[in-house]
Amino acid sequence: MIKEFIVEKCKWKNDCQSPVVLMIDDLANKWIDIKNTSECVKGSDWGYLKKDCDSFFHILNNQLLNKYPYVKCTLFLVVGRREGIIKGGNNYLSYDITENGFSEFLKELCNDERFELAYHGLTHGICGDTREEFVEEWNTYSNLEEAIKKIEIGKKIFKDTVGVNFNGGKYCGYCYNDFSDESIVKTNFKWWCRHWDSILLNNYKIKSNVLSLQLDYFNDVIDIPSTIDGSFYSLKSYKKYFQKNI
């Protein structure tokens, strides 16, 4: 028997009503040849196909957003050539956001009130011989000055291409080091996703039987928590996990 239950929108700090927000990454001018056919087929697109049939955007709209118009999406954009994860892995094509008419697609997203584009690095990182050896982007920076320089390059590419500035972003792979937060503060982001905690209740506080999301800051940057990771739904035990932890 399937049990139906109603989950109310959670409250943000100070009992503010939250929107329903879907965070999606990566958005990139890239596709992966998952079938080894040299064709960009359904499931292989990371943004390269823009609004074409079988593009990620077409699927997202038809399967979700058109059915639930109140959902707002934050798309985390890699502005440069998005690197592969594993050396010698699937073939792929990857371009920066200035190529192949991708900039016009991004401008359309910026003008759609359902979407926000957020910064997710220049390349996302450096590929390795295995998945575990992939180096996430902020861990490739050797010092604060290098991090700031690369972030400013990424921000400028976006502003020159689309005509607006990023308000926020997220660390690639939720990986950062001792000077990463300062690099975000000094490049004038308003909000940032720093981490994701698999113990979901670490991101919540319970008040009068209502879950309330704790909103923190580092300096003047709003620290946006990530709550439910979509990868949970690929796990056979995810229902038991949520029943246990929520």
Coordinates of N, CA and C in Angstrom, one line a residue:
M1 N 0.8 -1.2 0.0 CA 0.0 0.0 0.0 C 0.9 1.2 0.0
I2 N 0.6 2.2 -0.9 CA 1.3 3.4 -0.9 C 0.7 4.5 0.0
K3 N 1.5 5.0 0.9 CA 1.0 5.9 1.9 C 1.3 7.3 1.3
E4 N 0.2 8.2 1.3 CA 0.4 9.5 0.9 C 0.5 10.5 2.0
F5 N 1.5 11.4 2.0 CA 1.6 12.3 3.0 C 1.9 13.7 2.4
I6 N 1.5 14.7 3.2 CA 1.6 16.1 2.7 C 2.8 16.7 3.4
V7 N 3.7 17.3 2.7 CA 4.9 18.0 3.2 C 4.7 19.5 2.9
E8 N 4.6 20.3 4.0 CA 4.4 21.7 3.8 C 5.8 22.3 3.4
K9 N 5.8 23.5 2.7 CA 7.0 24.2 2.5 C 7.7 24.5 3.8
C10 N 9.0 24.3 3.9 CA 9.7 24.6 5.1 C 9.8 26.1 5.3
K11 N 10.1 26.5 6.5 CA 10.4 27.9 6.8 C 11.9 28.2 6.8
W12 N 12.3 29.3 6.2 CA 13.6 29.7 6.3 C 13.8 30.5 7.7
K13 N 15.0 30.9 7.9 CA 15.3 31.6 9.2 C 14.3 32.8 9.4
N14 N 13.9 33.0 10.6 CA 13.0 34.0 11.0 C 11.6 33.7 10.4
D15 N 11.3 32.4 10.2 CA 10.0 32.0 9.7 C 9.5 32.6 8.4
C16 N 10.5 32.9 7.5 CA 10.2 33.4 6.2 C 9.7 32.2 5.4
Q17 N 8.8 32.3 4.5 CA 8.3 31.3 3.7 C 9.3 31.0 2.6
S18 N 9.6 29.7 2.3 CA 10.6 29.4 1.3 C 9.9 29.1 0.0
P19 N 10.6 29.4 -1.1 CA 10.1 29.0 -2.4 C 10.5 27.5 -2.6
V20 N 10.0 26.9 -3.7 CA 10.4 25.6 -4.1 C 11.6 25.8 -5.1
V21 N 12.8 25.4 -4.7 CA 13.9 25.7 -5.5 C 14.6 24.4 -6.0
L22 N 14.9 24.2 -7.2 CA 15.6 23.1 -7.8 C 17.0 23.6 -8.2
M23 N 18.0 23.0 -7.6 CA 19.4 23.3 -8.0 C 19.9 22.3 -9.0
I24 N 20.4 22.7 -10.2 CA 20.8 21.8 -11.2 C 22.3 22.1 -11.6
D25 N 23.1 21.1 -11.6 CA 24.5 21.3 -12.1 C 24.9 19.9 -12.6
D26 N 25.8 20.0 -13.7 CA 26.3 21.2 -14.3 C 25.5 21.6 -15.5
L27 N 25.4 22.9 -15.7 CA 25.0 23.4 -17.0 C 26.3 23.8 -17.7
A28 N 26.5 23.3 -18.9 CA 27.7 23.6 -19.7 C 27.4 23.4 -21.2
N29 N 28.2 24.0 -22.0 CA 28.1 23.9 -23.4 C 28.9 22.6 -23.8
K30 N 28.3 21.5 -23.5 CA 28.9 20.2 -23.6 C 27.9 19.1 -23.8
W31 N 28.4 18.0 -24.5 CA 27.7 16.8 -24.5 C 28.7 15.6 -24.5
I32 N 28.2 14.4 -24.0 CA 29.1 13.3 -23.9 C 28.5 12.2 -24.8
D33 N 29.5 11.5 -25.5 CA 29.1 10.5 -26.5 C 28.9 9.2 -25.7
I34 N 27.7 9.1 -25.0 CA 27.5 7.9 -24.1 C 27.2 6.6 -24.9
K35 N 26.8 6.7 -26.1 CA 26.5 5.5 -26.9 C 27.6 5.2 -27.9
N36 N 28.7 6.0 -27.9 CA 29.8 5.8 -28.8 C 29.4 5.8 -30.3
T37 N 28.4 6.7 -30.6 CA 27.9 6.8 -31.9 C 28.2 8.1 -32.6
S38 N 28.9 9.0 -31.9 CA 29.2 10.3 -32.3 C 28.0 11.2 -32.5
E39 N 26.9 10.8 -31.8 CA 25.7 11.6 -31.9 C 25.3 12.0 -30.4
C40 N 24.7 13.2 -30.4 CA 24.2 13.7 -29.1 C 22.8 13.2 -28.9
V41 N 22.6 12.1 -28.1 CA 21.3 11.5 -27.9 C 20.8 11.9 -26.6
K42 N 19.5 11.5 -26.4 CA 18.8 11.8 -25.1 C 19.7 11.3 -23.9
G43 N 19.9 12.1 -23.0 CA 20.7 11.8 -21.8 C 22.1 12.1 -21.9
S44 N 22.6 12.6 -23.0 CA 24.0 12.9 -23.2 C 24.3 14.4 -23.1
D45 N 23.2 15.2 -23.2 CA 23.4 16.7 -23.3 C 23.5 17.3 -21.9
W46 N 24.5 18.2 -21.8 CA 24.7 19.0 -20.6 C 24.3 20.5 -20.8
G47 N 23.7 20.8 -22.0 CA 23.3 22.1 -22.4 C 23.6 22.5 -23.8
Y48 N 24.5 21.7 -24.4 CA 24.9 22.0 -25.8 C 23.7 22.1 -26.8
L49 N 22.7 21.2 -26.6 CA 21.6 21.2 -27.5 C 20.6 22.3 -27.3
K50 N 20.9 23.1 -26.3 CA 20.0 24.3 -26.0 C 18.6 23.8 -25.8
K51 N 17.6 24.3 -26.7 CA 16.2 24.0 -26.5 C 15.8 22.9 -27.5
D52 N 16.7 22.3 -28.2 CA 16.3 21.2 -29.2 C 15.6 20.1 -28.5
C53 N 14.9 19.3 -29.3 CA 14.3 18.0 -28.9 C 15.4 17.1 -28.3
D54 N 15.1 16.5 -27.2 CA 16.1 15.6 -26.5 C 17.1 16.3 -25.7
S55 N 17.1 17.7 -25.7 CA 18.0 18.4 -24.9 C 17.6 18.3 -23.4
F56 N 18.6 18.5 -22.6 CA 18.3 18.5 -21.1 C 17.2 19.5 -20.8
F57 N 17.2 20.7 -21.5 CA 16.2 21.7 -21.2 C 14.8 21.3 -21.6
H58 N 14.8 20.7 -22.8 CA 13.5 20.2 -23.3 C 12.9 19.2 -22.4
I59 N 13.7 18.2 -21.9 CA 13.2 17.2 -21.0 C 12.8 17.8 -19.6
L60 N 13.6 18.8 -19.1 CA 13.3 19.4 -17.9 C 11.9 20.1 -17.9
N61 N 11.7 20.8 -19.0 CA 10.4 21.6 -19.2 C 9.3 20.6 -19.3
N62 N 9.4 19.6 -20.2 CA 8.2 18.8 -20.4 C 7.9 17.8 -19.3
Q63 N 8.9 17.4 -18.6 CA 8.7 16.4 -17.6 C 8.5 17.0 -16.2
L64 N 8.9 18.2 -16.0 CA 8.8 18.8 -14.6 C 8.2 20.2 -14.6
L65 N 8.9 21.2 -15.2 CA 8.5 22.6 -15.0 C 7.2 22.9 -15.6
N66 N 6.8 22.4 -16.7 CA 5.4 22.7 -17.2 C 4.3 22.1 -16.3
K67 N 4.6 21.1 -15.6 CA 3.7 20.5 -14.7 C 3.6 21.2 -13.3
Y68 N 4.8 21.8 -12.9 CA 4.9 22.5 -11.6 C 5.5 23.9 -11.8
P69 N 4.7 24.8 -12.3 CA 5.2 26.1 -12.7 C 5.7 27.0 -11.6
Y70 N 5.5 26.6 -10.3 CA 6.0 27.4 -9.2 C 7.4 27.0 -8.8
V71 N 8.0 26.0 -9.5 CA 9.3 25.6 -9.2 C 10.3 26.6 -9.8
K72 N 11.2 27.0 -9.0 CA 12.3 27.9 -9.5 C 13.6 27.1 -9.6
C73 N 14.3 27.4 -10.7 CA 15.6 26.6 -11.0 C 16.8 27.5 -10.9
T74 N 17.8 27.0 -10.1 CA 19.1 27.7 -10.2 C 20.0 26.7 -11.0
L75 N 20.5 27.2 -12.1 CA 21.4 26.4 -12.9 C 22.8 26.8 -12.7
F76 N 23.6 25.9 -12.3 CA 25.0 26.2 -12.0 C 25.9 26.0 -13.3
L77 N 26.4 27.1 -13.8 CA 27.0 27.2 -15.1 C 28.5 27.2 -15.0
V78 N 29.1 26.2 -15.8 CA 30.5 26.2 -16.0 C 30.8 27.1 -17.3
V79 N 31.5 28.2 -17.1 CA 31.5 29.2 -18.2 C 32.6 28.8 -19.3
G80 N 33.6 28.1 -18.9 CA 34.6 27.7 -19.9 C 34.3 26.3 -20.4
R81 N 35.4 25.7 -20.9 CA 35.3 24.3 -21.5 C 35.3 23.4 -20.3
R82 N 34.1 22.7 -20.1 CA 34.0 21.8 -19.0 C 34.8 20.5 -19.2
E83 N 35.7 20.3 -18.3 CA 36.6 19.1 -18.4 C 35.9 17.8 -18.2
G84 N 36.4 16.7 -18.7 CA 35.9 15.4 -18.4 C 36.4 15.0 -17.0
I85 N 35.8 13.9 -16.5 CA 36.2 13.4 -15.2 C 37.4 12.5 -15.3
I86 N 37.4 11.6 -16.2 CA 38.4 10.5 -16.3 C 39.1 10.6 -17.6
K87 N 40.4 10.5 -17.6 CA 41.2 10.5 -18.8 C 40.9 9.2 -19.5
G88 N 40.6 9.3 -20.8 CA 40.3 8.1 -21.6 C 38.9 7.6 -21.4
G89 N 38.0 8.4 -20.8 CA 36.6 8.1 -20.6 C 35.8 8.3 -21.9
N90 N 34.5 8.4 -21.8 CA 33.7 8.6 -22.9 C 34.2 9.9 -23.7
N91 N 34.1 9.8 -25.1 CA 34.4 10.9 -25.9 C 33.3 12.0 -25.6
Y92 N 33.7 13.2 -25.7 CA 32.8 14.3 -25.5 C 33.2 15.6 -26.3
L93 N 32.3 16.5 -26.5 CA 32.6 17.8 -27.1 C 32.2 18.8 -26.0
S94 N 33.2 19.7 -25.8 CA 33.0 20.8 -24.8 C 33.5 22.1 -25.3
Y95 N 32.7 23.1 -25.1 CA 33.0 24.5 -25.6 C 32.8 25.5 -24.4
D96 N 33.3 26.7 -24.6 CA 32.9 27.7 -23.6 C 31.6 28.3 -24.0
I97 N 31.1 29.2 -23.2 CA 29.7 29.7 -23.4 C 29.6 30.7 -24.5
T98 N 30.7 31.1 -25.1 CA 30.7 32.1 -26.2 C 30.5 31.4 -27.6
E99 N 30.5 30.1 -27.6 CA 30.5 29.3 -28.9 C 29.2 28.7 -29.2
N100 N 29.0 28.4 -30.5 CA 27.8 27.6 -31.0 C 26.5 28.2 -30.7
G101 N 26.4 29.5 -30.6 CA 25.1 30.1 -30.3 C 24.6 29.9 -28.9
F102 N 25.5 29.5 -28.0 CA 25.1 29.1 -26.6 C 24.7 30.4 -25.8
S103 N 25.4 31.5 -26.2 CA 25.1 32.8 -25.5 C 23.6 33.2 -25.6
E104 N 23.1 33.0 -26.8 CA 21.6 33.4 -26.9 C 20.7 32.5 -26.1
F105 N 21.1 31.3 -25.9 CA 20.3 30.4 -25.0 C 20.4 30.9 -23.6
L106 N 21.6 31.3 -23.2 CA 21.8 31.8 -21.8 C 21.0 33.1 -21.6
K107 N 21.0 33.9 -22.6 CA 20.2 35.2 -22.4 C 18.7 34.9 -22.3
E108 N 18.2 33.9 -23.0 CA 16.8 33.5 -22.8 C 16.5 33.0 -21.4
L109 N 17.5 32.2 -20.9 CA 17.3 31.7 -19.5 C 17.3 32.9 -18.5
C110 N 18.2 33.9 -18.7 CA 18.3 35.0 -17.8 C 17.0 35.9 -17.9
N111 N 16.3 35.8 -19.0 CA 15.1 36.6 -19.1 C 13.8 35.8 -18.7
D112 N 14.0 34.6 -18.3 CA 12.9 33.8 -17.9 C 12.9 33.8 -16.3
E113 N 11.8 34.2 -15.7 CA 11.7 34.4 -14.3 C 11.8 33.1 -13.5
R114 N 11.7 32.0 -14.2 CA 11.8 30.7 -13.5 C 13.3 30.3 -13.3
F115 N 14.2 31.0 -13.9 CA 15.6 30.5 -13.9 C 16.5 31.6 -13.3
E116 N 17.6 31.1 -12.6 CA 18.7 31.9 -12.3 C 20.0 31.1 -12.7
L117 N 20.9 31.8 -13.2 CA 22.2 31.2 -13.6 C 23.2 31.6 -12.5
A118 N 24.0 30.6 -12.0 CA 24.9 30.8 -10.9 C 26.3 30.3 -11.4
Y119 N 27.3 30.8 -10.7 CA 28.7 30.4 -11.1 C 29.1 29.1 -10.6
H120 N 29.7 28.3 -11.5 CA 30.2 27.0 -11.1 C 31.6 26.7 -11.7
G121 N 32.4 27.7 -11.8 CA 33.8 27.5 -12.2 C 34.0 27.8 -13.7
L122 N 35.3 27.8 -14.0 CA 35.8 27.9 -15.4 C 35.8 26.6 -16.1
T123 N 36.3 25.5 -15.4 CA 36.4 24.2 -16.1 C 35.8 23.1 -15.2
H124 N 35.6 23.4 -14.0 CA 35.1 22.4 -12.9 C 36.3 21.7 -12.3
G125 N 37.4 21.6 -13.0 CA 38.6 20.9 -12.4 C 39.5 20.3 -13.4
I126 N 40.3 19.4 -12.9 CA 41.3 18.7 -13.8 C 41.0 17.2 -13.7
C127 N 40.9 16.6 -14.9 CA 40.5 15.2 -14.9 C 41.7 14.3 -14.4
G128 N 41.4 13.1 -14.0 CA 42.4 12.2 -13.4 C 42.3 10.8 -14.1
D129 N 43.1 9.9 -13.7 CA 43.1 8.5 -14.2 C 41.9 7.8 -13.7
T130 N 41.3 8.2 -12.6 CA 40.1 7.6 -12.0 C 39.2 8.7 -11.5
R131 N 38.0 8.3 -11.2 CA 37.0 9.4 -10.8 C 37.5 10.0 -9.5
E132 N 38.1 9.2 -8.6 CA 38.6 9.7 -7.3 C 39.8 10.6 -7.5
E133 N 40.5 10.6 -8.6 CA 41.6 11.4 -8.8 C 41.3 12.7 -9.5
F134 N 40.0 12.9 -9.9 CA 39.6 14.2 -10.4 C 39.8 15.3 -9.4
V135 N 40.4 16.4 -9.8 CA 40.7 17.5 -8.8 C 39.6 18.6 -9.1
E136 N 38.8 18.8 -8.1 CA 37.8 19.9 -8.2 C 38.4 21.2 -8.3
E137 N 37.7 22.2 -9.0 CA 38.4 23.4 -9.4 C 39.0 24.2 -8.2
W138 N 38.3 24.4 -7.1 CA 38.9 25.3 -6.1 C 40.1 24.6 -5.5
N139 N 40.2 23.3 -5.6 CA 41.4 22.6 -5.1 C 42.6 22.7 -6.0
T140 N 42.3 23.2 -7.2 CA 43.4 23.4 -8.2 C 44.1 24.7 -8.0
Y141 N 43.5 25.6 -7.2 CA 44.2 26.9 -7.0 C 45.2 26.8 -5.9
S142 N 46.4 27.4 -6.1 CA 47.5 27.2 -5.2 C 47.4 28.3 -4.1
N143 N 46.7 29.4 -4.4 CA 46.7 30.5 -3.4 C 45.5 31.4 -3.6
L144 N 45.2 32.3 -2.7 CA 44.1 33.2 -2.8 C 44.1 34.1 -4.1
E145 N 45.3 34.6 -4.4 CA 45.4 35.4 -5.6 C 45.0 34.7 -6.8
E146 N 45.4 33.5 -7.0 CA 45.1 32.7 -8.2 C 43.6 32.4 -8.2
A147 N 43.0 32.1 -7.1 CA 41.6 31.9 -7.0 C 40.8 33.1 -7.5
I148 N 41.1 34.2 -6.9 CA 40.5 35.5 -7.3 C 40.6 35.8 -8.7
K149 N 41.8 35.6 -9.3 CA 42.1 35.9 -10.7 C 41.2 35.0 -11.6
K150 N 41.1 33.7 -11.3 CA 40.3 32.8 -12.1 C 38.8 33.1 -12.0
I151 N 38.4 33.4 -10.8 CA 37.0 33.8 -10.6 C 36.6 35.0 -11.4
E152 N 37.4 36.0 -11.4 CA 37.2 37.3 -12.1 C 37.2 37.0 -13.6
I153 N 38.0 36.1 -14.1 CA 38.0 35.8 -15.5 C 36.6 35.1 -15.9
G154 N 36.2 34.2 -15.0 CA 34.9 33.6 -15.3 C 33.7 34.5 -15.2
K155 N 33.7 35.4 -14.2 CA 32.7 36.4 -14.1 C 32.7 37.4 -15.3
K156 N 33.8 37.7 -15.8 CA 33.9 38.7 -17.0 C 33.4 38.0 -18.2
I157 N 33.7 36.7 -18.4 CA 33.2 36.0 -19.6 C 31.7 36.0 -19.6
F158 N 31.1 35.7 -18.4 CA 29.7 35.7 -18.3 C 29.1 37.1 -18.6
K159 N 29.6 38.1 -17.9 CA 29.1 39.4 -18.1 C 29.2 39.9 -19.6
D160 N 30.3 39.7 -20.2 CA 30.5 40.1 -21.6 C 29.6 39.3 -22.5
T161 N 29.3 38.1 -22.2 CA 28.5 37.2 -23.1 C 27.0 37.4 -22.9
V162 N 26.6 37.6 -21.6 CA 25.1 37.6 -21.3 C 24.6 39.0 -21.0
G163 N 25.5 39.8 -20.4 CA 25.1 41.1 -20.1 C 24.7 41.4 -18.6
V164 N 24.8 40.3 -17.8 CA 24.4 40.5 -16.4 C 25.5 39.8 -15.5
N165 N 25.5 40.1 -14.3 CA 26.4 39.5 -13.3 C 25.8 38.3 -12.6
F166 N 26.7 37.4 -12.1 CA 26.3 36.3 -11.2 C 26.0 36.9 -9.9
N167 N 25.0 36.4 -9.2 CA 24.7 36.8 -7.8 C 25.3 35.8 -6.8
G168 N 25.4 34.5 -7.3 CA 25.9 33.4 -6.4 C 26.5 32.3 -7.2
G169 N 26.8 31.3 -6.5 CA 27.4 30.1 -7.1 C 27.6 29.0 -6.1
K170 N 28.4 28.0 -6.6 CA 28.6 26.8 -5.7 C 30.0 26.3 -6.0
Y171 N 30.7 25.8 -5.0 CA 32.0 25.1 -5.1 C 31.8 23.8 -5.9
C172 N 32.7 23.6 -6.9 CA 32.6 22.3 -7.6 C 32.9 21.1 -6.7
G173 N 31.9 20.2 -6.8 CA 32.1 19.0 -5.9 C 32.0 19.3 -4.4
Y174 N 31.6 20.5 -4.1 CA 31.5 20.9 -2.7 C 32.9 20.9 -2.0
C175 N 34.0 21.0 -2.8 CA 35.3 21.0 -2.3 C 35.9 22.4 -2.3
Y176 N 36.5 22.7 -1.1 CA 37.2 24.0 -0.9 C 38.3 23.9 0.1
N177 N 39.1 24.9 0.2 CA 40.2 24.9 1.1 C 40.2 26.1 2.0
D178 N 41.4 26.4 2.6 CA 41.4 27.4 3.7 C 41.1 28.8 3.2
F179 N 41.5 29.1 1.9 CA 41.3 30.4 1.4 C 40.1 30.6 0.4
S180 N 39.4 29.5 0.2 CA 38.3 29.5 -0.8 C 37.2 30.5 -0.4
D181 N 36.8 30.5 0.8 CA 35.7 31.4 1.3 C 36.1 32.8 1.1
E182 N 37.3 33.1 1.4 CA 37.8 34.5 1.2 C 37.8 34.9 -0.3
S183 N 38.0 33.9 -1.2 CA 38.0 34.2 -2.6 C 36.6 34.6 -3.1
I184 N 35.6 34.0 -2.4 CA 34.2 34.3 -2.7 C 33.8 35.7 -2.2
V185 N 34.2 36.0 -1.0 CA 33.9 37.3 -0.4 C 34.5 38.4 -1.2
K186 N 35.8 38.2 -1.6 CA 36.5 39.3 -2.3 C 36.1 39.4 -3.8
T187 N 35.3 38.5 -4.3 CA 34.8 38.6 -5.7 C 33.3 39.0 -5.7
N188 N 32.8 39.4 -4.5 CA 31.6 40.1 -4.4 C 30.3 39.3 -4.7
F189 N 30.3 38.0 -4.4 CA 29.1 37.2 -4.5 C 28.2 37.5 -3.4
K190 N 26.9 37.4 -3.6 CA 25.9 37.7 -2.6 C 25.5 36.4 -1.8
W191 N 25.6 35.3 -2.5 CA 25.3 34.0 -1.9 C 26.2 32.9 -2.5
W192 N 26.3 31.8 -1.7 CA 27.2 30.7 -2.2 C 26.7 29.4 -1.5
C193 N 26.8 28.3 -2.3 CA 26.6 27.0 -1.7 C 28.0 26.4 -1.4
R194 N 28.3 26.2 -0.1 CA 29.6 25.8 0.3 C 29.7 24.3 0.5
H195 N 28.6 23.7 1.0 CA 28.7 22.3 1.4 C 27.3 21.6 1.3
W196 N 27.4 20.3 1.3 CA 26.2 19.5 1.3 C 26.4 18.4 2.4
D197 N 25.5 18.3 3.3 CA 25.6 17.4 4.4 C 24.7 16.2 4.2
S198 N 25.2 15.0 4.1 CA 24.4 13.9 3.9 C 23.5 13.5 5.1
I199 N 23.8 14.0 6.3 CA 23.0 13.9 7.4 C 22.0 15.1 7.4
L200 N 20.8 14.8 6.8 CA 19.9 15.9 6.4 C 19.5 16.8 7.5
L201 N 19.4 16.3 8.7 CA 18.9 17.1 9.8 C 19.9 18.1 10.3
N202 N 21.2 17.9 9.9 CA 22.2 18.9 10.2 C 21.9 20.3 9.6
N203 N 21.1 20.3 8.6 CA 20.7 21.5 7.9 C 19.4 22.1 8.4
Y204 N 18.8 21.5 9.4 CA 17.5 21.9 9.9 C 17.5 22.1 11.4
K205 N 16.5 22.9 11.8 CA 16.2 22.9 13.2 C 14.7 22.7 13.3
I206 N 14.2 22.1 14.4 CA 12.8 21.8 14.6 C 12.2 22.8 15.6
K207 N 11.1 23.4 15.1 CA 10.4 24.4 16.0 C 8.9 24.2 15.9
S208 N 8.4 23.8 17.0 CA 6.9 23.5 17.0 C 6.5 22.6 15.9
N209 N 7.2 21.5 15.8 CA 6.9 20.4 14.8 C 7.0 20.9 13.4
V210 N 7.7 22.1 13.1 CA 7.9 22.6 11.8 C 9.4 22.6 11.5
L211 N 9.7 22.0 10.4 CA 11.2 22.1 10.0 C 11.5 23.5 9.5
S212 N 12.6 24.0 10.1 CA 13.0 25.4 9.7 C 14.5 25.3 9.2
L213 N 14.7 25.8 8.1 CA 16.1 25.8 7.5 C 16.9 26.9 8.1
Q214 N 18.1 26.5 8.6 CA 19.0 27.5 9.2 C 19.8 28.2 8.2
L215 N 19.7 29.5 8.1 CA 20.4 30.3 7.1 C 21.6 30.9 7.7
D216 N 22.8 30.6 7.3 CA 24.0 31.2 7.8 C 24.7 32.1 6.9
Y217 N 25.7 32.8 7.4 CA 26.5 33.7 6.6 C 28.0 33.4 6.8
F218 N 28.8 33.7 5.8 CA 30.3 33.9 6.0 C 30.6 35.3 5.5
N219 N 31.1 36.1 6.4 CA 31.2 37.6 6.1 C 29.8 38.0 5.8
D220 N 29.6 38.7 4.6 CA 28.3 39.2 4.2 C 27.7 38.3 3.2
V221 N 28.3 37.1 2.9 CA 27.8 36.2 1.9 C 26.8 35.2 2.5
I222 N 25.6 35.1 1.9 CA 24.7 34.1 2.5 C 25.1 32.7 2.1
D223 N 25.2 31.9 3.1 CA 25.6 30.5 2.9 C 24.3 29.6 2.7
I224 N 24.1 29.3 1.4 CA 22.9 28.6 1.1 C 23.1 27.1 1.3
P225 N 22.3 26.4 2.1 CA 22.5 25.0 2.3 C 21.9 24.2 1.2
S226 N 22.5 23.1 0.8 CA 21.9 22.1 -0.1 C 21.2 21.1 0.8
T227 N 20.0 20.7 0.4 CA 19.2 19.8 1.3 C 19.1 18.4 0.8
I228 N 18.4 18.2 -0.3 CA 18.2 16.8 -0.8 C 18.9 16.7 -2.1
D229 N 19.9 15.8 -2.1 CA 20.7 15.5 -3.3 C 19.9 14.6 -4.2
G230 N 19.8 14.9 -5.5 CA 19.0 14.1 -6.4 C 19.6 12.7 -6.6
S231 N 20.9 12.5 -6.3 CA 21.5 11.2 -6.4 C 20.9 10.2 -5.5
F232 N 20.2 10.7 -4.4 CA 19.5 9.8 -3.5 C 18.5 8.9 -4.2
Y233 N 17.9 9.4 -5.2 CA 16.8 8.7 -5.9 C 17.3 7.6 -6.8
S234 N 18.6 7.5 -6.9 CA 19.2 6.3 -7.6 C 19.5 5.2 -6.7
L235 N 19.3 5.4 -5.4 CA 19.6 4.4 -4.4 C 18.4 3.6 -4.0
K236 N 18.5 2.3 -4.0 CA 17.4 1.5 -3.7 C 16.8 1.8 -2.3
S237 N 17.7 2.2 -1.4 CA 17.3 2.4 0.0 C 16.9 3.8 0.4
Y238 N 16.7 4.7 -0.6 CA 16.5 6.1 -0.3 C 15.2 6.3 0.5
K239 N 14.2 5.5 0.3 CA 12.9 5.8 1.1 C 13.2 5.4 2.6
K240 N 13.9 4.4 2.8 CA 14.2 4.0 4.2 C 15.1 5.1 4.8
Y241 N 16.0 5.6 4.0 CA 16.9 6.6 4.5 C 16.2 7.8 5.0
F242 N 15.2 8.3 4.2 CA 14.5 9.5 4.5 C 13.5 9.2 5.7
Q243 N 12.9 8.1 5.8 CA 12.1 7.7 6.9 C 12.8 7.7 8.2
K244 N 14.1 7.3 8.1 CA 14.9 7.3 9.3 C 15.4 8.6 9.7
N245 N 15.8 9.5 8.8 CA 16.5 10.7 9.1 C 15.6 12.0 9.1
I246 N 14.3 11.9 8.7 CA 13.5 13.1 8.7 C 12.3 12.9 9.6

